[in-house]
Coordinates of C-alpha atoms in Angstrom, one line a residue:
Chain J
M1303 CA 54.9 51.8 64.9
K1304 CA 53.3 52.7 68.2
F1305 CA 51.0 55.1 66.4
K1306 CA 50.0 52.7 63.8
T1307 CA 49.0 50.1 66.4
A1308 CA 47.0 52.7 68.3
F1309 CA 45.3 53.8 65.1
L1310 CA 44.3 50.3 64.1
F1311 CA 43.0 49.7 67.6
G1312 CA 40.9 52.8 67.4
C1313 CA 39.4 51.7 64.1
L1314 CA 38.7 48.3 65.6
I1315 CA 36.6 49.8 68.4
F1316 CA 34.7 51.9 65.9
L1317 CA 34.0 48.9 63.7
V1318 CA 32.9 46.7 66.6
G1319 CA 30.6 49.5 67.7
C1320 CA 29.0 49.8 64.4
N1321 CA 28.3 46.1 64.1
A1322 CA 27.2 45.4 67.7
A1323 CA 23.6 44.9 68.7
P1324 CA 21.6 48.1 69.1
G1325 CA 21.5 49.5 72.6
T1326 CA 25.1 48.7 73.5
W1327 CA 26.8 51.3 71.3
G1328 CA 25.5 54.6 70.3
W1329 CA 27.6 56.3 67.6
Y1330 CA 24.5 58.3 66.7
V1331 CA 25.6 60.9 69.2
I1332 CA 28.4 61.9 66.9
D1333 CA 26.9 60.8 63.6
P1334 CA 27.3 63.8 61.3
R1335 CA 24.4 62.6 59.1
T1336 CA 21.9 63.5 61.8
P1337 CA 21.4 67.2 62.8
A1338 CA 21.9 66.4 66.5
G1339 CA 25.0 64.4 65.8
Y1340 CA 26.4 67.0 63.5
N1341 CA 25.9 69.7 66.1
N1342 CA 27.6 67.5 68.8
I1343 CA 30.6 66.9 66.5
R1344 CA 30.9 70.6 65.8
F1345 CA 30.8 71.3 69.5
L1346 CA 33.6 68.8 70.2
L1347 CA 35.8 69.8 67.2
N1348 CA 35.5 73.5 68.2
G1349 CA 37.8 72.6 71.1
F1350 CA 40.8 72.2 68.8
G1351 CA 41.3 76.0 68.6
A1352 CA 41.6 76.4 72.3
T1353 CA 43.8 73.3 72.8
I1354 CA 46.2 74.4 70.0
L1355 CA 46.3 78.0 71.1
L1356 CA 46.9 77.0 74.7
S1357 CA 49.7 74.6 73.8
V1358 CA 51.5 76.9 71.4
I1359 CA 51.5 79.9 73.7
A1360 CA 52.5 77.7 76.7
A1361 CA 55.3 76.1 74.7
A1362 CA 56.6 79.4 73.5
M1363 CA 56.7 80.8 77.1
S1364 CA 58.3 77.6 78.3
M1365 CA 61.1 78.0 75.7
I1366 CA 61.8 81.5 76.9
I1367 CA 61.7 80.7 80.6
G1368 CA 63.7 77.6 80.0
M1369 CA 66.5 79.6 78.4
L1370 CA 66.5 82.1 81.2
V1371 CA 66.9 79.2 83.7
A1372 CA 69.4 77.2 81.7
L1373 CA 72.0 79.9 80.9
P1374 CA 72.8 80.8 84.6
G1375 CA 72.5 77.0 85.3
M1376 CA 75.7 76.5 83.3
S1377 CA 77.8 79.1 85.0
S1378 CA 81.1 78.1 86.5
N1379 CA 80.1 80.0 89.6
R1380 CA 78.1 77.8 91.9
W1381 CA 76.2 80.7 93.4
I1382 CA 74.9 81.8 90.0
R1383 CA 74.1 78.1 89.2
L1384 CA 72.2 77.5 92.5
P1385 CA 69.0 79.4 91.8
S1386 CA 68.6 77.7 88.5
R1387 CA 69.2 74.3 90.1
I1388 CA 66.6 75.0 92.8
Y1389 CA 64.0 76.2 90.3
I1390 CA 64.4 73.1 88.2
E1391 CA 64.3 70.7 91.1
F1392 CA 61.3 72.5 92.7
V1393 CA 59.2 72.9 89.6
R1394 CA 59.9 69.4 88.4
A1395 CA 58.6 68.0 91.7
I1396 CA 55.2 69.6 91.5
P1397 CA 52.5 67.6 89.8
L1398 CA 50.7 69.6 87.1
L1399 CA 47.2 69.4 88.6
P1400 CA 48.0 70.7 92.1
M1401 CA 50.1 73.5 90.4
L1402 CA 47.1 74.3 88.2
F1403 CA 44.8 74.7 91.2
W1404 CA 47.4 76.8 93.0
V1405 CA 47.9 79.1 90.1
F1406 CA 44.1 79.5 89.4
Y1407 CA 42.7 79.7 92.9
G1408 CA 45.8 80.7 94.9
L1409 CA 47.9 83.0 92.9
P1410 CA 45.2 85.8 92.6
V1411 CA 45.0 85.8 96.4
V1412 CA 48.8 86.2 96.7
L1413 CA 48.8 88.9 94.1
K1414 CA 45.9 90.7 95.8
S1415 CA 47.7 90.7 99.1
M1416 CA 50.6 92.3 97.4
G1417 CA 48.3 95.0 96.1
I1418 CA 48.2 93.7 92.5
N1419 CA 44.6 93.3 91.4
I1420 CA 44.8 90.9 88.5
S1421 CA 42.2 88.2 87.9
I1422 CA 43.6 85.1 86.2
D1423 CA 41.1 83.5 83.9
A1424 CA 41.1 79.8 83.0
F1425 CA 43.0 80.4 79.7
W1426 CA 46.0 82.3 81.3
G1427 CA 45.9 80.2 84.4
A1428 CA 46.4 77.1 82.3
I1429 CA 49.0 78.7 80.1
I1430 CA 51.1 79.9 83.1
T1431 CA 50.9 76.5 84.8
L1432 CA 51.8 74.6 81.6
A1433 CA 54.7 77.0 80.8
I1434 CA 56.2 76.9 84.2
S1435 CA 55.8 73.2 84.7
D1436 CA 57.3 72.5 81.3
S1437 CA 60.1 75.1 81.6
A1438 CA 62.1 72.9 84.0
F1439 CA 62.3 70.2 81.3
T1440 CA 63.0 72.7 78.6
A1441 CA 65.8 74.2 80.7
E1442 CA 67.4 70.7 81.0
I1443 CA 67.0 70.1 77.3
Y1444 CA 68.9 73.4 76.6
R1445 CA 71.6 72.5 79.1
S1446 CA 72.3 69.1 77.8
G1447 CA 72.2 70.4 74.2
I1448 CA 74.6 73.3 74.9
Q1449 CA 76.9 71.2 77.1
S1450 CA 77.2 68.5 74.4
I1451 CA 79.1 71.1 72.3
A1452 CA 82.7 70.3 73.0
K1453 CA 84.6 72.5 75.4
G1454 CA 87.1 73.1 72.7
Q1455 CA 84.6 75.2 70.8
T1456 CA 84.3 77.6 73.8
E1457 CA 88.1 77.7 74.2
A1458 CA 88.7 78.4 70.5
A1459 CA 86.1 81.2 70.7
K1460 CA 87.9 82.7 73.7
T1461 CA 91.2 82.7 71.9
V1462 CA 89.8 84.6 68.9
G1463 CA 88.6 87.3 71.3
L1464 CA 84.9 86.5 71.6
N1465 CA 83.1 87.3 74.8
Y1466 CA 80.5 85.1 76.5
T1467 CA 77.5 86.5 74.6
Q1468 CA 79.3 86.4 71.2
T1469 CA 80.5 82.9 71.9
M1470 CA 77.0 81.7 72.7
R1471 CA 75.4 83.5 69.7
Y1472 CA 77.9 82.8 67.0
V1473 CA 79.6 79.5 68.1
I1474 CA 77.6 77.5 70.6
L1475 CA 73.9 78.0 69.9
P1476 CA 74.0 77.5 66.2
Q1477 CA 75.6 74.1 66.9
A1478 CA 73.4 73.3 69.9
I1479 CA 70.1 74.1 68.2
R1480 CA 70.4 70.9 66.0
R1481 CA 70.5 68.8 69.2
I1482 CA 67.9 70.9 71.0
L1483 CA 65.1 71.2 68.5
P1484 CA 64.1 67.5 68.2
P1485 CA 63.7 67.0 72.0
L1486 CA 62.0 70.4 72.3
A1487 CA 59.5 69.4 69.7
N1488 CA 58.9 66.2 71.6
Q1489 CA 58.3 68.2 74.7
F1490 CA 55.6 70.1 72.7
I1491 CA 53.7 66.8 72.4
Y1492 CA 53.8 66.5 76.2
I1493 CA 52.3 70.0 76.5
V1494 CA 49.5 69.2 74.1
K1495 CA 48.5 66.2 76.1
M1496 CA 48.8 68.0 79.5
S1497 CA 46.7 70.8 78.2
A1498 CA 43.7 68.5 78.9
F1499 CA 44.1 69.4 82.6
A1500 CA 42.9 72.9 81.8
S1501 CA 39.4 71.4 81.5
V1502 CA 39.2 71.1 85.3
I1503 CA 39.4 74.9 85.7
G1504 CA 36.7 75.4 83.1
M1505 CA 38.8 76.0 80.0
Q1506 CA 36.7 75.2 76.9
E1507 CA 39.2 73.0 75.2
L1508 CA 38.8 69.5 73.7
T1509 CA 38.5 67.6 77.0
R1510 CA 36.2 70.1 78.7
R1511 CA 33.8 70.0 75.7
A1512 CA 33.8 66.2 75.7
N1513 CA 33.0 66.2 79.4
E1514 CA 30.2 68.6 79.0
L1515 CA 28.7 66.5 76.1
V1516 CA 28.9 63.3 78.2
V1517 CA 26.9 65.0 80.9
T1518 CA 24.1 65.8 78.6
E1519 CA 24.2 62.8 76.2
Y1520 CA 25.3 59.9 78.6
R1521 CA 27.5 58.4 75.9
P1522 CA 31.0 58.4 77.6
L1523 CA 32.4 55.6 75.5
E1524 CA 31.7 57.1 72.1
I1525 CA 32.5 60.7 73.1
Y1526 CA 35.8 59.8 74.9
T1527 CA 36.8 57.6 72.0
L1528 CA 36.4 60.5 69.7
L1529 CA 38.3 62.7 72.2
I1530 CA 41.2 60.3 72.2
L1531 CA 41.2 60.2 68.4
E1532 CA 41.3 64.0 68.4
Y1533 CA 44.5 64.1 70.5
L1534 CA 45.9 61.3 68.4
V1535 CA 45.5 63.3 65.2
L1536 CA 47.1 66.4 66.8
V1537 CA 50.0 64.4 68.2
L1538 CA 50.5 62.5 64.9
I1539 CA 50.8 65.7 63.0
I1540 CA 53.4 67.0 65.5
S1541 CA 55.4 63.8 65.4
F1542 CA 55.5 63.8 61.7
F1543 CA 56.9 67.3 62.0
V1544 CA 59.4 66.1 64.6
R1545 CA 60.6 63.2 62.4
W1546 CA 60.9 65.6 59.5
L1547 CA 62.9 68.0 61.7
E1548 CA 65.2 65.2 62.9
R1549 CA 65.9 64.0 59.4
K1550 CA 66.7 67.6 58.3
M1551 CA 68.9 68.2 61.4
G1552 CA 70.6 64.8 61.0
S1553 CA 71.5 65.4 57.4
D1554 CA 72.8 68.9 58.3
E1555 CA 75.0 67.4 61.0
S1556 CA 76.6 64.9 58.6
R1557 CA 77.4 67.6 56.1
Chain K
M44 CA 115.3 87.1 87.1
T45 CA 112.4 89.0 85.7
K46 CA 113.5 91.5 83.0
P47 CA 111.0 94.1 82.1
G48 CA 110.0 93.9 78.5
D49 CA 110.0 90.1 78.1
A50 CA 107.1 88.7 76.1
I51 CA 106.0 86.3 78.9
E52 CA 107.1 86.4 82.5
I53 CA 105.9 83.5 84.7
S54 CA 107.0 83.2 88.3
G55 CA 106.0 80.8 91.1
L56 CA 103.1 79.3 89.1
N57 CA 101.0 76.7 90.9
K58 CA 98.0 74.9 89.5
W59 CA 96.0 72.2 91.3
Y60 CA 93.3 69.9 90.1
G61 CA 91.6 69.0 93.4
D62 CA 94.4 67.2 95.3
Y63 CA 96.6 66.8 92.3
Q64 CA 99.2 69.5 91.7
A65 CA 99.7 69.9 88.0
L66 CA 102.2 72.7 88.1
K67 CA 104.7 73.2 90.9
G68 CA 106.2 76.6 91.2
I69 CA 107.0 77.2 87.5
D70 CA 109.4 80.1 86.6
L71 CA 109.7 80.9 83.0
N72 CA 110.6 84.0 81.0
V73 CA 110.2 84.2 77.2
A74 CA 111.9 87.0 75.3
H75 CA 110.3 88.7 72.4
G76 CA 110.9 86.7 69.3
E77 CA 112.0 83.6 71.2
R78 CA 110.9 80.2 70.1
I79 CA 110.4 77.7 72.9
V80 CA 109.6 74.0 72.5
V81 CA 108.2 72.3 75.6
C82 CA 108.4 68.5 75.8
G83 CA 107.9 65.9 78.5
P84 CA 105.9 62.8 79.2
S85 CA 102.1 62.9 79.2
G86 CA 100.7 64.3 82.4
S87 CA 103.9 66.4 83.0
G88 CA 101.9 69.7 82.9
K89 CA 103.2 71.1 79.7
S90 CA 99.7 71.7 78.2
T91 CA 98.5 73.1 81.5
L92 CA 101.4 75.5 81.5
I93 CA 100.7 77.0 78.1
R94 CA 96.9 77.0 78.8
C95 CA 97.6 79.1 81.9
V96 CA 99.4 81.7 79.7
N97 CA 96.0 82.8 78.1
S98 CA 94.0 81.8 81.1
L99 CA 92.1 78.8 79.5
E100 CA 93.2 77.3 82.8
E101 CA 93.0 79.5 85.9
H102 CA 96.2 79.2 88.0
D103 CA 96.0 79.0 91.7
S104 CA 99.0 81.1 92.7
G105 CA 102.0 82.8 91.0
R106 CA 102.4 85.6 88.7
I107 CA 101.8 85.8 84.9
V108 CA 102.7 88.8 82.9
V109 CA 102.2 88.8 79.1
D110 CA 103.6 91.6 77.0
G111 CA 103.7 93.8 80.1
I112 CA 100.1 93.0 81.1
E113 CA 99.8 91.3 84.5
M114 CA 97.0 88.8 84.7
I115 CA 94.9 90.0 87.6
D116 CA 91.2 90.3 86.4
N117 CA 88.9 89.8 83.5
D118 CA 90.0 92.9 81.8
S119 CA 93.6 92.0 81.8
I120 CA 92.7 88.4 80.7
N121 CA 90.9 89.8 77.7
A122 CA 93.8 92.1 76.9
I123 CA 96.2 89.2 77.2
R124 CA 94.0 87.0 75.0
S125 CA 94.0 89.6 72.3
E126 CA 97.9 89.4 72.2
V127 CA 98.0 85.6 72.3
G128 CA 97.0 83.2 69.6
M129 CA 96.5 79.5 70.3
V130 CA 96.4 76.3 68.2
F131 CA 94.9 73.2 69.7
Q132 CA 95.6 69.5 69.2
Q133 CA 92.0 68.9 68.0
F134 CA 92.0 72.0 65.7
N135 CA 88.7 73.2 67.3
L136 CA 87.5 74.8 64.1
F137 CA 83.8 76.0 64.1
P138 CA 82.2 73.2 62.2
H139 CA 79.0 75.1 61.3
L140 CA 81.0 77.9 59.6
S141 CA 82.9 78.0 56.3
I142 CA 86.7 78.2 56.4
L143 CA 86.5 81.9 55.5
Q144 CA 83.9 82.6 58.3
N145 CA 86.1 80.7 60.8
L146 CA 88.8 83.2 60.0
T147 CA 86.7 86.4 60.0
L148 CA 84.5 85.7 63.0
G149 CA 87.1 87.0 65.5
P150 CA 88.2 90.1 63.6
M151 CA 84.6 91.1 62.8
K152 CA 82.9 90.4 66.1
A153 CA 85.7 91.0 68.6
R154 CA 87.5 93.7 66.7
G155 CA 84.6 95.3 64.8
M156 CA 86.4 95.0 61.5
S157 CA 84.3 95.4 58.3
K158 CA 83.5 92.2 56.4
A159 CA 85.5 93.4 53.3
D160 CA 88.6 94.1 55.4
A161 CA 88.2 90.8 57.4
D162 CA 87.7 88.8 54.2
A163 CA 90.8 90.4 52.7
R164 CA 92.9 89.7 55.7
A165 CA 91.6 86.1 55.9
M166 CA 92.5 85.4 52.3
E167 CA 96.0 86.8 52.9
Y168 CA 96.5 84.4 55.8
L169 CA 94.9 81.5 53.9
E170 CA 97.5 82.1 51.2
R171 CA 100.3 82.0 53.8
V172 CA 99.1 78.6 55.0
R173 CA 98.7 77.6 51.3
I174 CA 95.0 76.8 51.2
P175 CA 93.3 79.9 49.7
D176 CA 91.2 77.7 47.3
Q177 CA 89.4 76.0 50.2
A178 CA 87.9 79.2 51.6
H179 CA 84.3 78.4 51.0
K180 CA 84.3 74.8 52.2
K181 CA 83.3 73.5 55.6
P182 CA 86.0 72.3 58.0
S183 CA 84.8 68.7 57.7
E184 CA 85.5 68.7 54.0
L185 CA 89.2 69.3 54.6
S186 CA 92.0 66.9 55.7
G187 CA 93.4 67.1 59.2
G188 CA 96.5 68.8 58.0
Q189 CA 94.5 71.4 56.1
Q190 CA 92.2 71.9 59.1
Q191 CA 95.2 72.6 61.4
R192 CA 96.6 75.1 58.9
V193 CA 93.2 76.8 58.9
A194 CA 93.3 76.9 62.7
I195 CA 96.8 78.5 62.5
A196 CA 95.5 81.1 60.0
R197 CA 92.5 81.8 62.2
S198 CA 94.8 82.7 65.1
L199 CA 97.0 84.8 62.9
C200 CA 94.0 86.8 61.7
M201 CA 93.8 88.3 65.2
E202 CA 97.5 89.5 64.6
P203 CA 98.8 88.1 67.9
K204 CA 102.3 88.9 69.2
I205 CA 102.6 85.5 70.7
M206 CA 101.5 82.1 69.5
L207 CA 100.9 79.0 71.6
F208 CA 100.8 75.6 70.0
D209 CA 99.3 72.7 72.1
E210 CA 100.5 69.5 70.5
P211 CA 99.6 70.8 67.0
T212 CA 100.5 67.6 65.2
S213 CA 99.5 64.9 67.7
A214 CA 96.0 64.3 66.1
L215 CA 97.3 64.2 62.5
D216 CA 98.1 61.3 60.3
P217 CA 101.8 61.0 59.8
E218 CA 101.8 62.2 56.2
M219 CA 100.2 65.5 57.2
I220 CA 102.5 66.4 60.0
S221 CA 105.2 68.0 57.9
E222 CA 102.8 70.4 56.0
V223 CA 101.7 71.8 59.4
L224 CA 105.2 72.0 60.8
E225 CA 106.3 73.8 57.6
V226 CA 103.8 76.6 58.4
I227 CA 105.0 76.8 62.0
V228 CA 108.6 76.9 60.9
D229 CA 107.8 79.8 58.5
L230 CA 106.2 81.7 61.4
A231 CA 109.2 81.0 63.5
E232 CA 111.5 82.4 60.8
E233 CA 109.5 85.6 60.6
G234 CA 110.3 86.2 64.3
M235 CA 107.0 85.3 66.0
T236 CA 107.3 84.6 69.7
M237 CA 106.0 81.1 70.3
I238 CA 105.7 78.3 72.7
V239 CA 105.2 74.9 71.1
V240 CA 104.3 71.8 73.1
T241 CA 105.3 69.0 70.8
H242 CA 107.1 65.6 70.6
E243 CA 108.4 66.4 67.1
M244 CA 112.1 66.5 67.9
G245 CA 113.2 67.2 64.4
F246 CA 111.0 70.3 64.4
A247 CA 112.5 71.3 67.8
R248 CA 116.1 71.0 66.4
R249 CA 115.2 73.2 63.4
A250 CA 113.0 75.9 65.0
A251 CA 113.6 76.1 68.7
D252 CA 115.8 78.7 70.5
R253 CA 115.3 76.9 73.8
M254 CA 114.1 73.5 74.9
I255 CA 112.1 73.0 78.1
F256 CA 111.7 69.5 79.5
M257 CA 108.9 69.1 82.1
D258 CA 108.0 66.2 84.3
H259 CA 105.5 65.9 87.2
G260 CA 104.6 69.6 87.0
E261 CA 108.2 70.9 87.2
V262 CA 110.7 72.2 84.7
I263 CA 113.4 69.7 84.9
E264 CA 115.8 71.0 82.3
T265 CA 116.2 73.9 79.9
G266 CA 118.8 74.5 77.3
T267 CA 119.5 75.2 73.6
P268 CA 118.4 72.3 71.3
I269 CA 122.1 71.3 70.9
E270 CA 122.8 71.1 74.6
F271 CA 119.5 69.4 75.1
F272 CA 119.8 66.7 72.5
E273 CA 123.6 66.1 72.6
A274 CA 124.2 66.4 76.3
P275 CA 121.1 66.1 78.5
K276 CA 122.0 66.8 82.1
T277 CA 119.4 64.9 84.0
E278 CA 118.6 61.2 84.1
R279 CA 114.9 61.7 83.6
C280 CA 115.5 63.7 80.5
K281 CA 118.0 61.2 79.1
Q282 CA 115.4 58.5 79.6
F283 CA 112.6 60.5 77.9
L284 CA 114.8 61.3 74.9
S285 CA 115.9 57.7 74.5
Q286 CA 112.2 56.6 74.5
I287 CA 111.1 59.2 72.1
L288 CA 114.0 59.0 69.7
Q289 CA 114.5 55.3 69.4
H290 CA 112.0 55.0 66.6

């Protein structure tokens, strides 16, 4: 419903723009019928690749880090639990943009002082930041998913001789995954949107390209409108996938 | 008091939940092949007691020896768990696995048995609990009574020496109670050592060698079923029996 409204609103802006008096709106900058407009549109759409790649790699890393944080976070031993808790509280408290600056400008200095000479480019700087920042949320999604599986399942697994790893692998995770996947996919939408911040460290993704074109064309309204539509399309595709996933998982659960 | 060679030897067992003492210095020995029924009002500590036997609850002090293995560390807990089967009030079957897979998971993963052997053993025990034809269904497709019989078969597949039953019929519809009790009686007649927490007094009369009545974390009274039902010694026990048997 929300998406439908946003879509209609977008169309409305476009139509108003087309019918308004000349001089106020300038859709020509992205009119594919003119060579200049065609080139501009190509330039903007070429950002999709970077945005998608950035989001997918960051999401994958976040899923792995999140699991490494979540598992000790569920230990019955509070000293094993503590580092995981600290990580989640700490990471969750840092806004994405400052963290991005710190990783991109600060981390290489830290590494260099430790004798590690690695330069972090915009691409990996953005990925590391997105992955770490998101992993705190991923970890919490795992934790709630796994803890929602009744305690009786763990106990039954113990009584048939399974150890911790076997219990997780054969009993808990196969059940938890149905509850984990939908919120995890939702979290992916969040990563896609947050990837726009990568533009400030020079990553050539959707937002960066829009910014660059605005500087040369002086048409912020038209270009940013298109930018929003670009994200809208991406997110709509993902949310259709999430809905499909939820339906599939839901029907599995009731079986 | 402790005779070497008993199936279960418990002495001075204490268990606390925060400030609440759930078990107060329990002493209990169970001989091999002995069938014990534990009863008592809710909150009396009877479930906690049997859950301490396979360390689903950690006790705070006292000594537990199961089949000659003293419970001292994780290794001994694992060794004890492989001797002890348990059936829960809520069945606790694995809902994502078929009945057959529920039975073969332990033998295959914990014991390293081949799939063919595990399947064969599982079918054998499914026949004993009289539901071999349901092997490929999911737990949710079975009735409560059938699910509990599967849970019993799942425990038996690990070939335990001792079986613990934690209110095995309390979550069942009345018409399904007897089919589950029949299976437990069969096991008792084959000489399985067992502790059964239950309010089914008819079952206790038929199958128990010894009754244990608990209240407020203590063993109040023990005796043969005949002594227990015909001539209860303590006031609390008389009161409990009159409440439970008046229906």
